[in-house]
Coordinates of C-alpha atoms in Angstrom, one line a residue:
M1 CA 0.1 0.1 0.0
P2 CA 1.4 3.4 -0.8
D3 CA 2.5 5.8 1.8
L4 CA -0.3 8.3 1.8
S5 CA 1.7 10.9 4.0
V6 CA 4.6 10.8 1.3
A7 CA 2.1 11.2 -1.4
A8 CA 0.4 14.2 0.3
V9 CA 3.8 15.9 0.7
E10 CA 4.7 15.2 -3.0
F11 CA 1.4 16.4 -4.5
A12 CA 0.7 19.3 -2.0
P13 CA 2.7 22.0 -4.2
M14 CA 0.7 20.8 -7.2
I15 CA -2.8 20.9 -5.3
A16 CA -1.8 24.4 -4.0
A17 CA -0.9 25.7 -7.4
L18 CA -4.3 24.2 -8.8
A19 CA -6.2 25.9 -6.2
V20 CA -4.5 29.4 -6.8
A21 CA -5.1 28.9 -10.5
G22 CA -8.6 28.5 -9.7
V23 CA -8.7 31.9 -7.9
A24 CA -7.1 33.7 -10.8
A25 CA -9.4 32.0 -13.3
G26 CA -12.5 32.9 -11.4
F27 CA -11.5 36.6 -10.9
L28 CA -10.5 37.0 -14.5
S29 CA -13.7 35.4 -15.6
G30 CA -15.7 38.0 -13.9
L31 CA -13.5 40.9 -14.6
F32 CA -12.8 40.4 -18.3
G33 CA -15.6 38.2 -19.4
I34 CA -13.2 35.3 -20.2
G35 CA -13.4 31.6 -19.3
G36 CA -10.2 31.6 -17.4
G37 CA -8.5 28.9 -19.5
S38 CA -5.7 31.2 -20.3
V39 CA -4.8 30.9 -16.6
L40 CA -5.7 27.4 -16.1
V41 CA -4.1 25.8 -19.2
P42 CA -0.4 26.7 -18.5
V43 CA -0.9 25.7 -14.8
L44 CA -2.7 22.4 -15.7
Y45 CA 0.0 21.5 -18.3
T46 CA 2.8 21.7 -15.8
A47 CA 0.6 19.8 -13.3
M48 CA 0.0 17.0 -15.5
G49 CA 3.6 16.9 -16.5
A50 CA 4.4 16.5 -12.7
A51 CA 1.8 13.9 -12.3
G52 CA 3.4 11.9 -15.1
V53 CA 1.0 12.2 -18.0
A54 CA 2.6 11.2 -21.2
E55 CA 3.6 14.1 -23.5
D56 CA 1.6 12.8 -26.4
I57 CA -1.9 13.1 -24.6
R58 CA -0.9 15.8 -21.9
M59 CA -2.1 18.8 -23.7
Q60 CA -5.4 17.1 -24.7
V61 CA -6.0 16.3 -20.9
T62 CA -5.0 19.9 -20.0
L63 CA -7.6 21.3 -22.4
G64 CA -10.5 19.0 -21.6
T65 CA -10.0 19.5 -17.8
S66 CA -9.7 23.3 -18.1
F67 CA -13.2 23.3 -19.7
A68 CA -14.7 21.4 -16.8
V69 CA -13.7 24.4 -14.5
I70 CA -14.4 27.3 -16.9
G71 CA -17.9 26.1 -17.4
P72 CA -19.4 26.4 -14.0
T73 CA -17.1 29.6 -13.2
G74 CA -18.3 31.1 -16.5
L75 CA -21.9 30.4 -15.7
R76 CA -21.6 32.1 -12.2
S77 CA -19.9 35.2 -14.0
F78 CA -22.7 35.3 -16.6
L79 CA -25.5 35.2 -14.1
S80 CA -23.7 37.9 -12.0
H81 CA -23.5 40.1 -15.0
R82 CA -27.1 39.4 -16.0
A83 CA -28.4 40.4 -12.6
R84 CA -26.8 43.8 -13.2
N85 CA -28.7 44.0 -16.5
A86 CA -25.5 44.3 -18.4
V87 CA -25.8 41.5 -20.9
D88 CA -27.1 42.1 -24.4
M89 CA -29.2 39.0 -24.9
G90 CA -29.9 39.8 -28.6
A91 CA -26.2 39.6 -29.5
L92 CA -25.9 36.4 -27.3
K93 CA -28.7 34.6 -29.1
R94 CA -27.6 35.6 -32.5
L95 CA -23.8 34.6 -32.1
A96 CA -24.4 31.4 -29.9
P97 CA -25.1 28.9 -32.7
P98 CA -22.0 29.7 -34.8
V99 CA -19.9 29.7 -31.7
F100 CA -21.3 26.3 -30.7
L101 CA -20.5 24.9 -34.2
G102 CA -17.1 26.3 -34.1
V103 CA -16.4 24.5 -30.8
L104 CA -17.5 21.2 -32.4
A105 CA -15.1 21.7 -35.2
G106 CA -12.4 22.7 -32.9
V107 CA -12.8 19.6 -30.8
A108 CA -12.6 17.4 -33.8
L109 CA -9.3 19.2 -34.8
A110 CA -7.8 19.0 -31.4
S111 CA -8.6 15.2 -31.2
A112 CA -6.6 14.5 -34.3
A113 CA -3.8 17.2 -33.6
S114 CA -0.5 16.4 -31.8
S115 CA 0.3 17.9 -28.5
E116 CA 2.9 20.0 -30.3
A117 CA 0.4 21.6 -32.8
L118 CA -1.8 22.5 -30.0
R119 CA 0.9 24.2 -28.2
W120 CA 1.6 26.2 -31.4
V121 CA -1.9 27.3 -31.4
W122 CA -1.6 28.5 -27.9
I123 CA 1.8 30.3 -28.7
V124 CA 0.4 32.3 -31.6
A125 CA -2.8 33.1 -29.9
A126 CA -1.3 34.1 -26.6
I127 CA 1.1 36.5 -28.5
V128 CA -1.7 38.0 -30.5
M129 CA -3.9 38.3 -27.4
S130 CA -1.2 39.8 -25.4
A131 CA -0.4 42.5 -28.0
K132 CA -4.1 43.4 -28.3
L133 CA -4.3 43.9 -24.4
A134 CA -1.1 45.9 -24.4
L135 CA -1.6 48.0 -27.4
G136 CA -5.5 47.9 -28.1
R137 CA -7.7 51.0 -27.4
D138 CA -11.3 51.0 -26.2
D139 CA -12.2 53.5 -28.9
W140 CA -11.1 51.4 -32.0
R141 CA -14.3 50.8 -33.8
L142 CA -15.8 49.4 -37.2
G143 CA -19.2 50.6 -36.5
Q144 CA -21.8 51.6 -33.8
V145 CA -24.0 48.5 -34.1
L146 CA -23.5 44.8 -35.1
P147 CA -23.7 44.3 -38.8
S148 CA -26.2 42.3 -40.5
S149 CA -23.5 40.6 -42.6
R150 CA -23.0 36.9 -42.2
L151 CA -19.3 37.7 -41.8
L152 CA -20.1 38.3 -38.2
E153 CA -21.3 34.8 -37.8
L154 CA -18.3 33.6 -39.5
A155 CA -16.1 35.5 -37.0
A156 CA -18.1 33.8 -34.1
F157 CA -17.5 30.5 -35.6
V158 CA -13.7 31.1 -35.8
I159 CA -13.9 32.1 -32.1
G160 CA -15.6 28.8 -31.4
V161 CA -12.9 26.9 -33.3
L162 CA -10.1 28.8 -31.4
S163 CA -11.8 28.4 -28.1
A164 CA -11.9 24.6 -28.4
L165 CA -8.2 24.4 -29.5
M166 CA -7.2 26.5 -26.6
S167 CA -9.6 25.6 -23.9
I168 CA -10.8 29.1 -23.3
G169 CA -14.2 30.7 -22.9
G170 CA -13.7 32.9 -26.0
G171 CA -14.0 36.0 -24.0
L172 CA -10.7 37.7 -25.2
F173 CA -11.8 37.4 -28.8
M174 CA -15.5 38.0 -28.3
V175 CA -14.9 41.2 -26.3
S176 CA -12.7 42.5 -29.0
L177 CA -15.2 41.7 -31.7
L178 CA -18.1 43.4 -29.7
M179 CA -16.3 46.4 -29.0
L180 CA -15.4 46.8 -32.6
F181 CA -19.2 47.3 -33.2
G182 CA -19.9 49.9 -30.6
F183 CA -20.3 48.0 -27.3
S184 CA -18.7 49.6 -24.2
V185 CA -16.2 47.7 -22.4
L186 CA -18.7 46.7 -19.7
A187 CA -21.3 45.7 -22.1
A188 CA -18.9 43.6 -24.2
V189 CA -17.4 41.9 -21.0
A190 CA -20.9 41.1 -19.8
T191 CA -22.2 39.8 -23.0
S192 CA -19.0 37.7 -23.7
S193 CA -19.5 36.0 -20.3
G194 CA -22.4 34.3 -21.8
F195 CA -20.5 32.4 -24.4
G196 CA -18.3 30.8 -21.8
P197 CA -20.7 28.2 -20.5
L198 CA -21.8 27.1 -24.0
I199 CA -18.3 26.8 -25.0
A200 CA -17.2 24.9 -21.9
A201 CA -20.2 22.4 -21.9
T202 CA -19.7 21.7 -25.5
G203 CA -15.9 21.2 -25.0
V204 CA -16.2 18.9 -21.9
V205 CA -18.5 16.5 -23.8
G206 CA -16.4 16.6 -26.9
Y207 CA -13.0 16.1 -25.0
A208 CA -14.6 13.3 -22.9
W209 CA -15.7 11.5 -26.1
A210 CA -12.6 12.1 -28.0
G211 CA -10.3 10.6 -25.3
W212 CA -12.6 7.9 -24.2
G213 CA -10.6 4.6 -23.6
M214 CA -7.2 6.3 -24.5
P215 CA -4.2 4.4 -22.7
G216 CA -2.3 6.5 -20.2
L217 CA -4.9 8.8 -18.9
P218 CA -4.5 9.9 -15.3
P219 CA -6.7 8.3 -12.7
G220 CA -10.2 9.8 -12.3
S221 CA -10.4 10.7 -16.0
L222 CA -13.5 10.7 -18.2
G223 CA -11.7 10.7 -21.7
Y224 CA -9.5 13.8 -21.7
V225 CA -11.4 15.3 -18.8
N226 CA -9.6 14.7 -15.4
I227 CA -12.1 15.0 -12.7
P228 CA -9.8 15.3 -9.6
A229 CA -8.0 18.1 -10.8
A230 CA -11.0 20.0 -11.8
L231 CA -12.6 19.4 -8.4
V232 CA -9.5 21.0 -6.7
M233 CA -9.9 24.2 -8.9
L234 CA -13.6 24.7 -8.9
P235 CA -14.2 25.8 -5.4
T236 CA -11.8 28.6 -5.5
S237 CA -12.7 29.6 -9.2
L238 CA -16.5 29.8 -8.2
A239 CA -15.7 31.7 -5.2
F240 CA -13.7 34.4 -6.8
A241 CA -15.9 34.9 -10.1
P242 CA -18.4 37.4 -8.2
L243 CA -15.5 39.4 -7.0
G244 CA -14.3 39.9 -10.5
V245 CA -17.8 40.9 -11.7
R246 CA -17.7 43.5 -8.8
A247 CA -14.4 44.8 -9.9
A248 CA -15.5 45.1 -13.6
H249 CA -18.2 47.2 -12.5
G250 CA -16.3 49.6 -10.2
L251 CA -12.6 49.7 -11.0
P252 CA -10.3 50.7 -13.9
K253 CA -8.9 47.8 -15.8
R254 CA -5.9 49.3 -17.5
A255 CA -3.2 48.2 -15.2
L256 CA -4.8 44.7 -14.9
E257 CA -5.0 44.4 -18.7
L258 CA -1.2 45.3 -18.9
S259 CA -0.5 42.6 -16.2
F260 CA -2.5 40.0 -18.1
A261 CA -0.8 40.9 -21.3
G262 CA 2.6 40.1 -19.5
F263 CA 1.2 36.9 -18.2
L264 CA 0.2 35.8 -21.7
A265 CA 3.6 36.8 -23.2
L266 CA 5.1 34.5 -20.5
V267 CA 2.7 31.7 -21.3
A268 CA 4.0 31.8 -25.0
V269 CA 7.6 31.7 -23.9
K270 CA 6.9 28.8 -21.6
F271 CA 5.3 26.8 -24.3
L272 CA 8.2 27.7 -26.8
W273 CA 10.6 26.5 -24.2
S274 CA 8.6 23.2 -23.8
L275 CA 9.1 22.8 -27.6
Y276 CA 12.7 23.8 -28.0
G277 CA 14.1 24.1 -24.5

């Protein structure tokens, strides 16, 4: 029988890191309307490596497990924003179907892609998102209302694909898209929060199905979704989502945007190091 005290000491740092990642994911979910996967994915990837998950499936397990956390967190964030009447339900209903289809396509791509390819998706997207946060301006506009053109639905579909490949709630992309068409920062954040639960629920089912029966999965996994890791992160993530919503409605966010841009740049460097270090 394994020595439980030794195991507890060995895995205590990893458990603590996951709990702290849950705090950051929950707060950012409420603050920026994002699912929190941009925080969870690099932490989970490192934790899965420490737990001995094989390199060829580690990224897929990371992405599937992240979705299991950002779903409930994103739902709590969305309900908090809706309670403040900040969500544009018309925009949400219009763009939800193409986002859903994009997530299905993204999961199919992720199940067939290599771990290296998925890390490259993260590297490129993290650099782009970091640059947008650091250099973007709130007054950049393409119009004052959402256009009737189907190109908007195409953009939502692409956001769904990228969200599935990165295990994020799509908020960073969706907030940017909505702000280009006249949404205030707060309205864009609040409306974007509604896509996170949809993306996450679809992603969890898709990654569980895609990884079902795969050899080498960590204990407690449903396909590529590891339940124990998700359960460690969920309590802190759920607890801090309303605090992020409160901050979004009352605090300037520029310093946090710059900090988050720096974090994403470090994530890109970390994944580059894992490929070539």
